[in-house]
């Protein structure tokens, strides 16, 4: 397929990820792994994508085909032998096929992630099997693109276990850090089981001395290039406040670290073609937006005729997302203003309980759906007027970019990717795309929400603000190019 990058040689790129949309998704990682692969495929590169065949995927009704060359492959490490096969499935809206690593003894379990005693092995197998797959199919990847801690051991494995194989002589590795809050830390005595008994000298010695093996840290040591998902986050993770203990190592590798803001898959997240919402709409079509607002209010049993602004939330409910700023201010706002608040999410029980409590206190104004629901996430983007992301830290964040496209004005903290993608609204010049606050403090969020409520009253100003957001472009066509440039730089 011809693409803009086809003036140069097509690359062989292996993308490895613990989750890929639509097969398994707990967060932005899944969306990004799928979207970047789709982009690379469109640009004519030879891209292979690998993730585990979790139980939910094998039972999910996908059309899976056995890979003819990858059946009952034996992979030995750490004194154990693992038998795996590979099944493939089409990545929707692309020519790319996803390779699903079938090893029931490790992946035939309830969720993609577990707290089982062999969690380290589940992802060590993925990190090695992707290389074995290359060997069995005689496919020499130019780039192995790893994502987060789950696949962060691959660069070390390549160095320590596969260096004899000329197939990988030219291969370079990239590790993308989607969230440094998850590092995959296991006891040091797992080194043997991970197949690293003879390579302890290559592990981070301070961690080893402290009795730990940190997968992400190991990846940061050995990947040829490191990326993270926004420029601001690339700077932030080199500081003690955001680096979660890895700041020193990241400073040491600063020259190999770049920030590339995630793109948005507008094939999936664009209100003019979205089939999961009540009515499709684009900039200028206020009736379309209004129809979605009514559908959203109806969905939550709220007054469908209301014109009061809806503040939406779609999120994993973890301390990262900053929802502890809400209890101090939401009841105040809900008493003071005619407004709605609608949240979708699950996670830490204390946040779930809080949103349930809030709904019980304001049954006519608050909606809460506990759980994961893709259709509803699209409807909330389409039907809300504003979207609240008060994150404590946010590597990139996708929902603020989805919100912009759906004419839903984001209210965000100036941190990580939120700082890079939302510009604060200036009522004097009329410039900006959302409401941005700095301090991680409920009063700062309160002030931003009050500014939004004041702006909402000025219908003309609000429409201009919302439509400016809809015209922003965070497509992979723009962002994907940065990855290809990076790959080419690495390959010289
Ligand atoms: P993170 O990766 O930290 O969770 P992002 O904003 O990068 O945050 O990506 C979150 C993705 O997960 C978005 O696509 C969002 O719509 C989706 N999501 C999060 N929680 C839910 C939920 N409860 N139901 C449906 N989608 C959700």
Short mmCIF file of C-alpha atoms and ligand atoms in Angstrom, two decimals:
data_model
loop_
_atom_site.label_atom_id
_atom_site.label_comp_id
_atom_site.label_asym_id
_atom_site.label_seq_id
_atom_site.Cartn_x
_atom_site.Cartn_y
_atom_site.Cartn_z
CA UNK A 1 0.00 0.00 0.00
CA UNK A 2 1.46 3.36 -0.93
CA UNK A 3 1.93 5.85 1.87
CA UNK A 4 3.74 9.11 2.43
CA UNK A 5 6.77 7.33 3.88
CA UNK A 6 7.24 5.04 0.87
CA UNK A 7 9.98 7.16 -0.62
CA UNK A 8 12.24 5.22 1.74
CA UNK A 9 12.64 1.53 2.33
CA UNK A 10 9.79 -0.21 4.16
CA UNK A 11 10.73 -1.35 7.66
CA UNK A 12 10.02 -4.60 9.47
CA UNK A 13 8.57 -3.64 12.81
CA UNK A 14 7.51 -5.94 15.62
CA UNK A 15 5.19 -4.29 18.14
CA UNK A 16 4.76 -6.23 21.40
CA UNK A 17 2.16 -5.23 23.93
CA UNK A 18 0.24 -6.79 26.82
CA UNK A 19 -2.99 -5.31 25.49
CA UNK A 20 -4.30 -4.28 22.09
CA UNK A 21 -7.68 -2.74 21.23
CA UNK A 22 -10.18 -4.31 20.55
CA UNK A 23 -8.95 -7.67 21.89
CA UNK A 24 -7.97 -6.60 25.41
CA UNK A 25 -7.93 -3.14 26.86
CA UNK A 26 -7.58 -1.72 30.33
CA UNK A 27 -6.28 1.70 29.29
CA UNK A 28 -4.62 3.89 26.70
CA UNK A 29 -1.79 1.40 26.03
CA UNK A 30 -4.21 -0.86 24.13
CA UNK A 31 -5.47 1.99 21.95
CA UNK A 32 -1.97 3.21 21.18
CA UNK A 33 -0.54 -0.23 20.34
CA UNK A 34 -3.38 -0.80 17.85
CA UNK A 35 -3.35 2.68 16.36
CA UNK A 36 0.39 2.91 15.80
CA UNK A 37 0.39 -0.51 14.13
CA UNK A 38 -2.48 0.53 11.90
CA UNK A 39 -0.57 3.67 10.96
CA UNK A 40 2.63 1.74 10.20
CA UNK A 41 0.69 -0.73 8.09
CA UNK A 42 -0.97 2.07 6.15
CA UNK A 43 2.45 3.57 5.49
CA UNK A 44 3.49 0.32 3.85
CA UNK A 45 5.72 -1.06 6.59
CA UNK A 46 5.79 -4.76 7.39
CA UNK A 47 4.34 -4.69 10.90
CA UNK A 48 3.67 -7.61 13.19
CA UNK A 49 1.82 -7.18 16.40
CA UNK A 50 1.93 -9.63 19.30
CA UNK A 51 0.00 -10.02 22.55
CA UNK A 52 -1.11 -12.95 24.73
CA UNK A 53 -4.19 -14.97 23.90
CA UNK A 54 -6.06 -14.31 27.14
CA UNK A 55 -9.12 -16.36 27.98
CA UNK A 56 -11.41 -13.43 27.22
CA UNK A 57 -9.93 -13.19 23.74
CA UNK A 58 -10.25 -16.90 22.99
CA UNK A 59 -13.86 -16.81 24.20
CA UNK A 60 -14.58 -13.43 22.59
CA UNK A 61 -15.93 -14.72 19.29
CA UNK A 62 -13.03 -13.39 17.20
CA UNK A 63 -12.16 -15.15 13.96
CA UNK A 64 -8.84 -16.71 15.00
CA UNK A 65 -6.64 -18.65 12.61
CA UNK A 66 -3.82 -20.95 13.66
CA UNK A 67 -0.44 -19.79 12.36
CA UNK A 68 0.83 -22.60 10.15
CA UNK A 69 4.47 -22.31 11.23
CA UNK A 70 3.92 -21.65 14.90
CA UNK A 71 2.33 -24.72 16.44
CA UNK A 72 3.51 -26.39 19.63
CA UNK A 73 6.74 -24.47 19.73
CA UNK A 74 8.85 -25.36 22.75
CA UNK A 75 10.56 -22.48 24.48
CA UNK A 76 12.87 -23.32 27.35
CA UNK A 77 14.11 -20.96 29.97
CA UNK A 78 14.62 -20.93 33.70
CA UNK A 79 14.59 -24.72 33.81
CA UNK A 80 11.07 -24.94 32.40
CA UNK A 81 9.71 -25.69 29.02
CA UNK A 82 6.73 -23.71 27.73
CA UNK A 83 4.73 -24.92 24.76
CA UNK A 84 3.06 -22.23 22.73
CA UNK A 85 1.26 -21.75 19.44
CA UNK A 86 0.26 -18.59 17.66
CA UNK A 87 -3.17 -17.73 16.39
CA UNK A 88 -3.77 -14.70 14.25
CA UNK A 89 -6.66 -12.28 13.95
CA UNK A 90 -7.25 -9.27 11.75
CA UNK A 91 -6.65 -5.92 13.37
CA UNK A 92 -9.88 -4.14 12.38
CA UNK A 93 -9.60 -1.39 9.77
CA UNK A 94 -6.16 -2.46 8.65
CA UNK A 95 -4.25 -5.11 6.73
CA UNK A 96 -2.27 -5.92 9.86
CA UNK A 97 -2.69 -9.25 11.60
CA UNK A 98 -2.37 -9.58 15.34
CA UNK A 99 -0.38 -12.58 16.55
CA UNK A 100 -1.95 -14.01 19.67
CA UNK A 101 0.40 -16.01 21.84
CA UNK A 102 -1.44 -19.14 22.87
CA UNK A 103 -0.07 -20.70 26.04
CA UNK A 104 -3.08 -21.76 28.14
CA UNK A 105 -1.04 -22.58 31.23
CA UNK A 106 -0.15 -18.87 31.50
CA UNK A 107 -2.97 -16.99 29.81
CA UNK A 108 -6.13 -18.99 30.25
CA UNK A 109 -7.11 -16.94 33.30
CA UNK A 110 -9.75 -14.42 34.31
CA UNK A 111 -8.08 -11.13 33.48
CA UNK A 112 -5.14 -9.91 31.44
CA UNK A 113 -3.32 -9.08 34.67
CA UNK A 114 -3.30 -11.20 37.81
CA UNK A 115 -1.66 -11.25 41.21
CA UNK A 116 -0.75 -14.88 40.68
CA UNK A 117 2.68 -16.07 41.75
CA UNK A 118 3.82 -16.51 38.15
CA UNK A 119 2.88 -13.05 36.83
CA UNK A 120 6.55 -12.42 35.97
CA UNK A 121 6.60 -15.56 33.83
CA UNK A 122 3.44 -14.60 31.97
CA UNK A 123 5.13 -11.54 30.56
CA UNK A 124 8.62 -13.01 30.35
CA UNK A 125 7.16 -15.58 27.97
CA UNK A 126 5.61 -12.84 25.82
CA UNK A 127 8.94 -10.99 25.84
CA UNK A 128 10.82 -14.06 24.60
CA UNK A 129 8.24 -15.73 22.41
CA UNK A 130 8.06 -12.67 20.18
CA UNK A 131 11.74 -13.25 19.34
CA UNK A 132 11.24 -16.99 18.91
CA UNK A 133 8.41 -16.18 16.51
CA UNK A 134 10.87 -14.18 14.41
CA UNK A 135 13.28 -17.11 14.35
CA UNK A 136 10.67 -19.71 13.39
CA UNK A 137 9.35 -17.56 10.59
CA UNK A 138 12.77 -16.36 9.42
CA UNK A 139 11.66 -12.77 9.78
CA UNK A 140 14.39 -10.31 10.76
CA UNK A 141 12.82 -7.31 12.47
CA UNK A 142 14.48 -3.93 12.00
CA UNK A 143 12.72 -2.67 15.10
CA UNK A 144 11.27 -4.41 18.13
CA UNK A 145 8.94 -1.91 19.75
CA UNK A 146 8.21 -2.82 23.37
CA UNK A 147 5.58 -1.21 25.56
CA UNK A 148 5.63 -0.74 29.33
CA UNK A 149 7.04 -3.17 31.88
CA UNK A 150 5.34 -6.26 30.47
CA UNK A 151 7.64 -6.40 27.47
CA UNK A 152 10.55 -4.41 28.85
CA UNK A 153 12.77 -7.48 29.29
CA UNK A 154 12.90 -8.05 25.53
CA UNK A 155 15.93 -5.76 24.92
CA UNK A 156 17.91 -7.65 27.59
CA UNK A 157 16.79 -11.04 26.28
CA UNK A 158 17.85 -10.00 22.82
CA UNK A 159 21.26 -9.06 24.12
CA UNK A 160 21.73 -11.99 26.48
CA UNK A 161 19.88 -14.87 24.86
CA UNK A 162 19.68 -14.26 21.14
CA UNK A 163 22.91 -12.42 20.34
CA UNK A 164 24.22 -15.53 18.56
CA UNK A 165 21.49 -15.33 15.94
CA UNK A 166 22.45 -13.30 12.85
CA UNK A 167 18.74 -12.77 12.24
CA UNK A 168 18.85 -10.02 14.87
CA UNK A 169 22.19 -8.49 13.82
CA UNK A 170 20.53 -5.29 12.62
CA UNK A 171 17.62 -5.22 15.07
CA UNK A 172 17.15 -2.17 17.27
CA UNK A 173 14.81 -1.93 20.25
CA UNK A 174 12.48 0.84 21.31
CA UNK A 175 10.75 0.91 24.69
CA UNK A 176 7.75 3.17 25.11
CA UNK A 177 6.85 4.13 28.67
CA UNK A 178 3.10 4.63 28.76
CA UNK A 179 2.96 4.95 32.54
CA UNK A 180 5.95 4.90 34.86
CA UNK A 181 3.65 4.14 37.78
CA UNK A 182 3.66 0.47 36.77
CA UNK A 183 7.15 -1.03 36.73
CA UNK A 184 6.78 -4.79 37.20
CA UNK A 185 8.86 -5.35 40.32
CA UNK A 186 9.52 -8.93 41.40
CA UNK A 187 11.77 -10.61 43.97
CA UNK A 188 15.42 -10.99 42.94
CA UNK A 189 15.17 -14.77 43.23
CA UNK A 190 12.93 -14.82 40.14
CA UNK A 191 16.09 -14.22 38.07
CA UNK A 192 16.58 -17.96 37.58
CA UNK A 193 13.00 -18.58 36.48
CA UNK A 194 13.26 -15.65 34.09
CA UNK A 195 16.21 -17.38 32.44
CA UNK A 196 18.63 -14.75 33.69
CA UNK A 197 20.65 -16.90 36.09
CA UNK A 198 23.79 -16.48 33.98
CA UNK A 199 23.14 -12.82 33.33
CA UNK A 200 22.65 -11.43 36.83
CA UNK A 201 25.56 -9.09 36.11
CA UNK A 202 23.43 -7.40 33.48
CA UNK A 203 20.59 -6.58 35.88
CA UNK A 204 20.54 -3.29 37.75
CA UNK A 205 22.87 -4.07 40.63
CA UNK A 206 21.32 -1.67 43.17
CA UNK A 207 17.91 -3.23 42.67
CA UNK A 208 19.35 -6.71 42.86
CA UNK A 209 21.11 -5.79 46.12
CA UNK A 210 17.75 -4.51 47.39
CA UNK A 211 16.25 -7.93 46.55
CA UNK A 212 14.35 -6.85 43.44
CA UNK A 213 14.18 -7.18 39.69
CA UNK A 214 12.43 -4.26 38.08
CA UNK A 215 11.29 -5.06 34.53
CA UNK A 216 10.80 -1.46 33.44
CA UNK A 217 14.15 -0.39 34.86
CA UNK A 218 15.82 -3.24 32.99
CA UNK A 219 14.19 -2.07 29.78
CA UNK A 220 15.38 1.48 30.38
CA UNK A 221 18.91 0.12 30.75
CA UNK A 222 18.93 -1.87 27.50
CA UNK A 223 16.49 -0.47 24.95
CA UNK A 224 18.29 1.37 22.14
CA UNK A 225 15.76 4.18 22.34
CA UNK A 226 13.24 5.21 24.97
CA UNK A 227 10.08 7.07 24.26
CA UNK A 228 7.24 8.28 26.35
CA UNK A 229 3.89 9.58 25.36
CA UNK A 230 4.26 13.35 25.63
CA UNK A 231 7.06 15.87 25.69
CA UNK A 232 6.10 17.21 29.08
CA UNK A 233 6.01 13.70 30.58
CA UNK A 234 9.46 13.01 29.10
CA UNK A 235 10.75 15.94 31.16
CA UNK A 236 8.66 15.14 34.22
CA UNK A 237 9.83 11.54 34.61
CA UNK A 238 13.39 12.80 34.95
CA UNK A 239 12.38 14.51 38.21
CA UNK A 240 11.91 13.03 41.67
CA UNK A 241 8.29 14.20 41.74
CA UNK A 242 7.22 12.10 38.75
CA UNK A 243 10.02 9.61 38.10
CA UNK A 244 8.84 7.06 40.68
CA UNK A 245 12.42 6.17 41.57
CA UNK A 246 13.63 5.81 37.98
CA UNK A 247 14.47 9.51 37.49
CA UNK A 248 18.22 9.02 37.97
CA UNK A 249 18.43 6.31 35.35
CA UNK A 250 16.29 8.34 32.96
CA UNK A 251 18.52 11.38 33.44
CA UNK A 252 21.48 9.18 32.57
CA UNK A 253 19.71 8.11 29.38
CA UNK A 254 18.23 11.52 28.61
CA UNK A 255 19.81 11.61 25.16
CA UNK A 256 17.98 8.43 24.18
CA UNK A 257 14.62 9.56 25.55
CA UNK A 258 12.03 11.42 23.48
CA UNK A 259 8.43 12.40 24.12
CA UNK A 260 5.91 11.76 21.32
CA UNK A 261 2.31 12.68 22.06
CA UNK A 262 -0.09 9.86 21.30
CA UNK A 263 -2.28 10.21 18.28
CA UNK A 264 -6.01 9.64 18.25
CA UNK A 265 -7.56 6.91 16.17
CA UNK A 266 -10.15 9.07 14.43
CA UNK A 267 -11.47 5.96 12.68
CA UNK A 268 -12.90 5.09 16.08
CA UNK A 269 -13.19 8.44 17.81
CA UNK A 270 -14.86 10.90 15.48
CA UNK A 271 -18.46 11.98 16.05
CA UNK A 272 -19.11 12.35 12.32
CA UNK A 273 -18.69 8.57 11.79
CA UNK A 274 -19.17 7.15 15.30
CA UNK A 275 -21.81 4.42 15.20
CA UNK A 276 -21.92 4.02 18.99
CA UNK A 277 -23.53 7.40 19.65
CA UNK A 278 -27.14 8.55 19.36
CA UNK A 279 -26.60 10.76 16.32
CA UNK A 280 -23.53 11.60 14.28
CA UNK A 281 -22.43 15.21 14.17
CA UNK A 282 -19.57 17.51 13.24
CA UNK A 283 -18.52 21.09 13.94
CA UNK A 284 -21.44 23.48 13.63
CA UNK A 285 -24.11 20.79 14.07
CA UNK A 286 -25.46 21.78 17.46
CA UNK A 287 -28.59 19.67 16.98
CA UNK A 288 -26.45 16.56 16.71
CA UNK A 289 -24.65 17.38 19.93
CA UNK A 290 -27.97 18.16 21.60
CA UNK A 291 -29.43 14.78 20.54
CA UNK A 292 -26.51 13.01 22.19
CA UNK A 293 -26.92 15.09 25.31
CA UNK A 294 -30.57 14.04 25.57
CA UNK A 295 -29.61 10.39 24.95
CA UNK A 296 -26.97 10.56 27.66
CA UNK A 297 -29.36 12.11 30.18
CA UNK A 298 -31.92 9.47 29.29
CA UNK A 299 -29.39 6.67 29.72
CA UNK A 300 -28.83 7.79 33.31
CA UNK A 301 -32.48 8.48 34.07
CA UNK A 302 -31.94 12.25 34.25
CA UNK A 303 -34.16 15.00 32.86
CA UNK A 304 -33.71 14.78 29.08
CA UNK A 305 -35.03 18.30 28.51
CA UNK A 306 -32.37 19.87 30.72
CA UNK A 307 -30.03 22.37 29.14
CA UNK A 308 -27.78 22.49 32.19
CA UNK A 309 -24.15 21.64 31.41
CA UNK A 310 -23.03 18.04 31.80
CA UNK A 311 -19.56 17.40 33.21
CA UNK A 312 -18.35 13.95 32.17
CA UNK A 313 -15.69 11.58 33.49
CA UNK A 314 -14.47 8.31 31.96
CA UNK A 315 -11.59 6.79 33.81
CA UNK A 316 -9.83 4.11 35.68
CA UNK A 317 -10.55 5.12 39.26
CA UNK A 318 -7.04 5.26 40.71
CA UNK A 319 -5.17 7.88 42.69
CA UNK A 320 -3.30 8.85 39.48
CA UNK A 321 -6.47 10.39 38.10
CA UNK A 322 -6.87 12.95 40.89
CA UNK A 323 -10.45 12.28 41.90
CA UNK A 324 -9.72 13.01 45.54
CA UNK A 325 -10.00 16.66 44.52
CA UNK A 326 -13.73 16.16 43.86
CA UNK A 327 -15.35 15.52 47.28
CA UNK A 328 -14.47 19.01 48.55
CA UNK A 329 -16.01 20.79 45.61
CA UNK A 330 -18.65 18.77 43.76
CA UNK A 331 -21.38 19.03 46.41
CA UNK A 332 -20.70 22.79 46.56
CA UNK A 333 -21.02 23.18 42.81
CA UNK A 334 -24.07 20.92 42.57
CA UNK A 335 -25.86 23.04 45.17
CA UNK A 336 -24.82 26.31 43.62
CA UNK A 337 -25.35 25.60 39.92
CA UNK A 338 -27.84 23.85 37.72
CA UNK A 339 -25.47 21.23 36.32
CA UNK A 340 -25.04 17.49 35.81
CA UNK A 341 -22.14 15.25 36.61
CA UNK A 342 -21.84 11.85 34.91
CA UNK A 343 -19.01 9.40 35.60
CA UNK A 344 -18.06 6.04 34.10
CA UNK A 345 -15.31 4.02 35.67
CA UNK A 346 -14.12 1.39 38.04
CA UNK A 347 -11.10 0.81 40.18
CA UNK A 348 -10.32 1.65 43.80
CA UNK A 349 -13.33 1.01 45.96
CA UNK A 350 -13.11 4.33 47.78
CA UNK A 351 -13.70 6.26 44.54
CA UNK A 352 -16.45 3.91 43.45
CA UNK A 353 -18.15 4.39 46.81
CA UNK A 354 -17.73 8.14 46.55
CA UNK A 355 -19.41 8.36 43.16
CA UNK A 356 -22.23 6.09 44.37
CA UNK A 357 -22.69 8.33 47.41
CA UNK A 358 -22.74 11.43 45.22
CA UNK A 359 -25.39 9.90 42.97
CA UNK A 360 -27.51 9.03 46.02
CA UNK A 361 -27.18 12.60 47.31
CA UNK A 362 -28.08 14.20 43.97
CA UNK A 363 -30.18 11.56 42.20
CA UNK A 364 -31.56 14.03 39.67
CA UNK A 365 -28.22 15.52 38.76
CA UNK A 366 -25.56 12.84 39.03
CA UNK A 367 -25.10 9.65 37.05
CA UNK A 368 -22.56 6.93 37.80
CA UNK A 369 -21.91 3.69 35.95
CA UNK A 370 -19.48 1.45 37.75
CA UNK A 371 -17.58 -0.74 35.32
CA UNK A 372 -16.11 -0.72 31.87
CA UNK A 373 -18.38 0.11 28.96
CA UNK A 374 -17.04 1.14 25.58
CA UNK A 375 -20.39 2.16 24.09
CA UNK A 376 -21.14 4.36 27.07
CA UNK A 377 -17.69 5.95 26.89
CA UNK A 378 -18.50 7.11 23.36
CA UNK A 379 -21.91 8.43 24.43
CA UNK A 380 -20.39 10.34 27.37
CA UNK A 381 -17.86 11.96 25.03
CA UNK A 382 -20.64 12.87 22.60
CA UNK A 383 -23.27 13.99 25.10
CA UNK A 384 -21.24 15.87 27.74
CA UNK A 385 -20.50 19.58 27.53
CA UNK A 386 -17.27 19.45 29.51
CA UNK A 387 -14.88 16.67 30.51
CA UNK A 388 -13.00 16.61 33.82
CA UNK A 389 -9.42 15.25 34.11
CA UNK A 390 -7.78 16.56 37.27
CA UNK A 391 -4.91 14.04 37.05
CA UNK A 392 -2.15 13.94 39.62
CA UNK A 393 0.03 12.79 36.74
CA UNK A 394 -0.92 11.94 33.16
CA UNK A 395 1.64 10.52 30.72
CA UNK A 396 -0.49 11.51 27.73
CA UNK A 397 -4.18 10.97 28.32
CA UNK A 398 -6.51 10.16 25.47
CA UNK A 399 -9.88 11.27 26.73
CA UNK A 400 -9.05 14.97 26.63
CA UNK A 401 -8.20 14.56 22.92
CA UNK A 402 -11.37 12.54 22.28
CA UNK A 403 -13.29 15.27 24.13
CA UNK A 404 -11.88 17.98 21.90
CA UNK A 405 -13.02 16.13 18.79
CA UNK A 406 -16.53 15.65 20.25
CA UNK A 407 -16.90 19.34 21.11
CA UNK A 408 -16.72 18.50 24.81
CA UNK A 409 -14.55 21.10 26.49
CA UNK A 410 -11.77 19.54 28.60
CA UNK A 411 -11.00 20.77 32.11
CA UNK A 412 -7.53 19.48 32.90
CA UNK A 413 -4.58 19.89 35.20
CA UNK A 414 -1.45 21.26 33.51
CA UNK A 415 0.54 18.05 33.73
CA UNK A 416 2.07 15.56 31.27
CA UNK A 417 0.20 15.16 28.02
CA UNK A 418 -2.71 17.25 29.27
CA UNK A 419 -0.36 20.26 29.28
CA UNK A 420 0.72 19.46 25.71
CA UNK A 421 -2.74 19.00 24.21
CA UNK A 422 -5.08 21.50 25.90
CA UNK A 423 -4.54 25.27 25.82
CA UNK A 424 -6.14 27.37 28.52
CA UNK A 425 -9.10 29.47 27.41
CA UNK A 426 -8.62 33.21 27.50
CA UNK A 427 -12.00 34.98 27.59
CA UNK A 428 -10.40 38.23 26.42
CA UNK A 429 -8.79 36.96 23.23
CA UNK A 430 -11.17 33.99 22.87
CA UNK A 431 -8.17 31.73 22.34
CA UNK A 432 -7.61 28.32 23.91
CA UNK A 433 -9.32 24.93 23.81
CA UNK A 434 -10.17 24.15 27.44
CA UNK A 435 -9.77 25.10 31.08
CA UNK A 436 -6.36 24.37 32.57
CA UNK A 437 -5.30 24.62 36.22
CA UNK A 438 -1.91 24.16 37.83
CA UNK A 439 -1.94 23.21 41.51
CA UNK A 440 -3.05 19.77 42.56
CA UNK A 441 -5.58 21.31 44.88
CA UNK A 442 -9.36 21.19 45.00
CA UNK A 443 -9.62 24.99 45.01
CA UNK A 444 -7.66 25.19 41.76
CA UNK A 445 -10.03 22.68 40.15
CA UNK A 446 -13.02 24.53 41.62
CA UNK A 447 -11.82 27.75 40.02
CA UNK A 448 -11.41 26.04 36.62
CA UNK A 449 -14.90 24.53 36.84
CA UNK A 450 -16.39 27.89 37.81
CA UNK A 451 -14.68 29.47 34.79
CA UNK A 452 -16.22 26.76 32.61
CA UNK A 453 -19.67 27.30 34.13
CA UNK A 454 -19.39 31.04 33.55
CA UNK A 455 -18.32 30.53 29.95
CA UNK A 456 -21.15 28.04 29.36
CA UNK A 457 -23.66 30.82 30.13
CA UNK A 458 -22.28 32.82 27.21
CA UNK A 459 -23.62 30.50 24.50
CA UNK A 460 -21.72 32.19 21.75
CA UNK A 461 -18.35 32.01 23.50
CA UNK A 462 -18.96 28.38 24.51
CA UNK A 463 -19.82 27.34 20.95
CA UNK A 464 -16.70 28.98 19.60
CA UNK A 465 -14.57 27.29 22.28
CA UNK A 466 -16.11 23.89 21.68
CA UNK A 467 -15.81 24.15 17.90
CA UNK A 468 -12.20 25.25 18.05
CA UNK A 469 -11.54 22.02 19.95
CA UNK A 470 -13.31 19.98 17.28
CA UNK A 471 -10.90 21.29 14.66
CA UNK A 472 -7.74 20.22 16.52
CA UNK A 473 -5.79 17.47 14.79
CA UNK A 474 -4.10 14.79 16.89
CA UNK A 475 -4.21 12.15 14.17
CA UNK A 476 -1.70 9.33 13.90
CA UNK A 477 -0.86 10.71 10.46
CA UNK A 478 0.91 13.49 12.33
CA UNK A 479 2.21 11.63 15.37
CA UNK A 480 3.15 8.31 13.75
CA UNK A 481 5.71 10.01 11.56
CA UNK A 482 7.80 10.83 14.64
CA UNK A 483 8.11 7.11 15.44
CA UNK A 484 9.18 6.26 11.90
CA UNK A 485 11.77 9.06 12.02
CA UNK A 486 13.06 7.62 15.28
CA UNK A 487 13.26 4.09 13.84
CA UNK A 488 15.21 5.37 10.85
CA UNK A 489 17.60 7.35 13.03
CA UNK A 490 18.27 4.22 15.09
CA UNK A 491 18.94 2.15 12.00
CA UNK A 492 21.30 4.79 10.69
P1 LIG B 1 -5.04 5.45 31.06
O1 LIG B 1 -4.31 4.73 29.99
O2 LIG B 1 -4.17 6.02 32.14
O3 LIG B 1 -6.17 4.67 31.65
P2 LIG B 1 -5.91 7.22 28.92
O4 LIG B 1 -6.71 8.49 28.93
O5 LIG B 1 -4.61 7.25 28.20
O6 LIG B 1 -5.74 6.76 30.41
O7 LIG B 1 -6.78 6.08 28.22
C1 LIG B 1 -7.91 5.58 28.82
C2 LIG B 1 -8.69 4.82 27.77
O8 LIG B 1 -9.52 3.86 28.43
C3 LIG B 1 -9.62 5.70 26.99
O9 LIG B 1 -9.81 5.16 25.71
C4 LIG B 1 -10.92 5.62 27.81
O10 LIG B 1 -12.04 5.93 27.04
C5 LIG B 1 -10.90 4.19 28.24
N1 LIG B 1 -11.61 3.91 29.48
C6 LIG B 1 -11.17 4.13 30.75
N2 LIG B 1 -12.08 3.71 31.63
C7 LIG B 1 -13.13 3.23 30.93
C8 LIG B 1 -14.39 2.65 31.28
N3 LIG B 1 -14.75 2.49 32.55
N4 LIG B 1 -15.21 2.26 30.29
C9 LIG B 1 -14.84 2.42 28.99
N5 LIG B 1 -13.67 2.95 28.59
C10 LIG B 1 -12.82 3.35 29.55
#
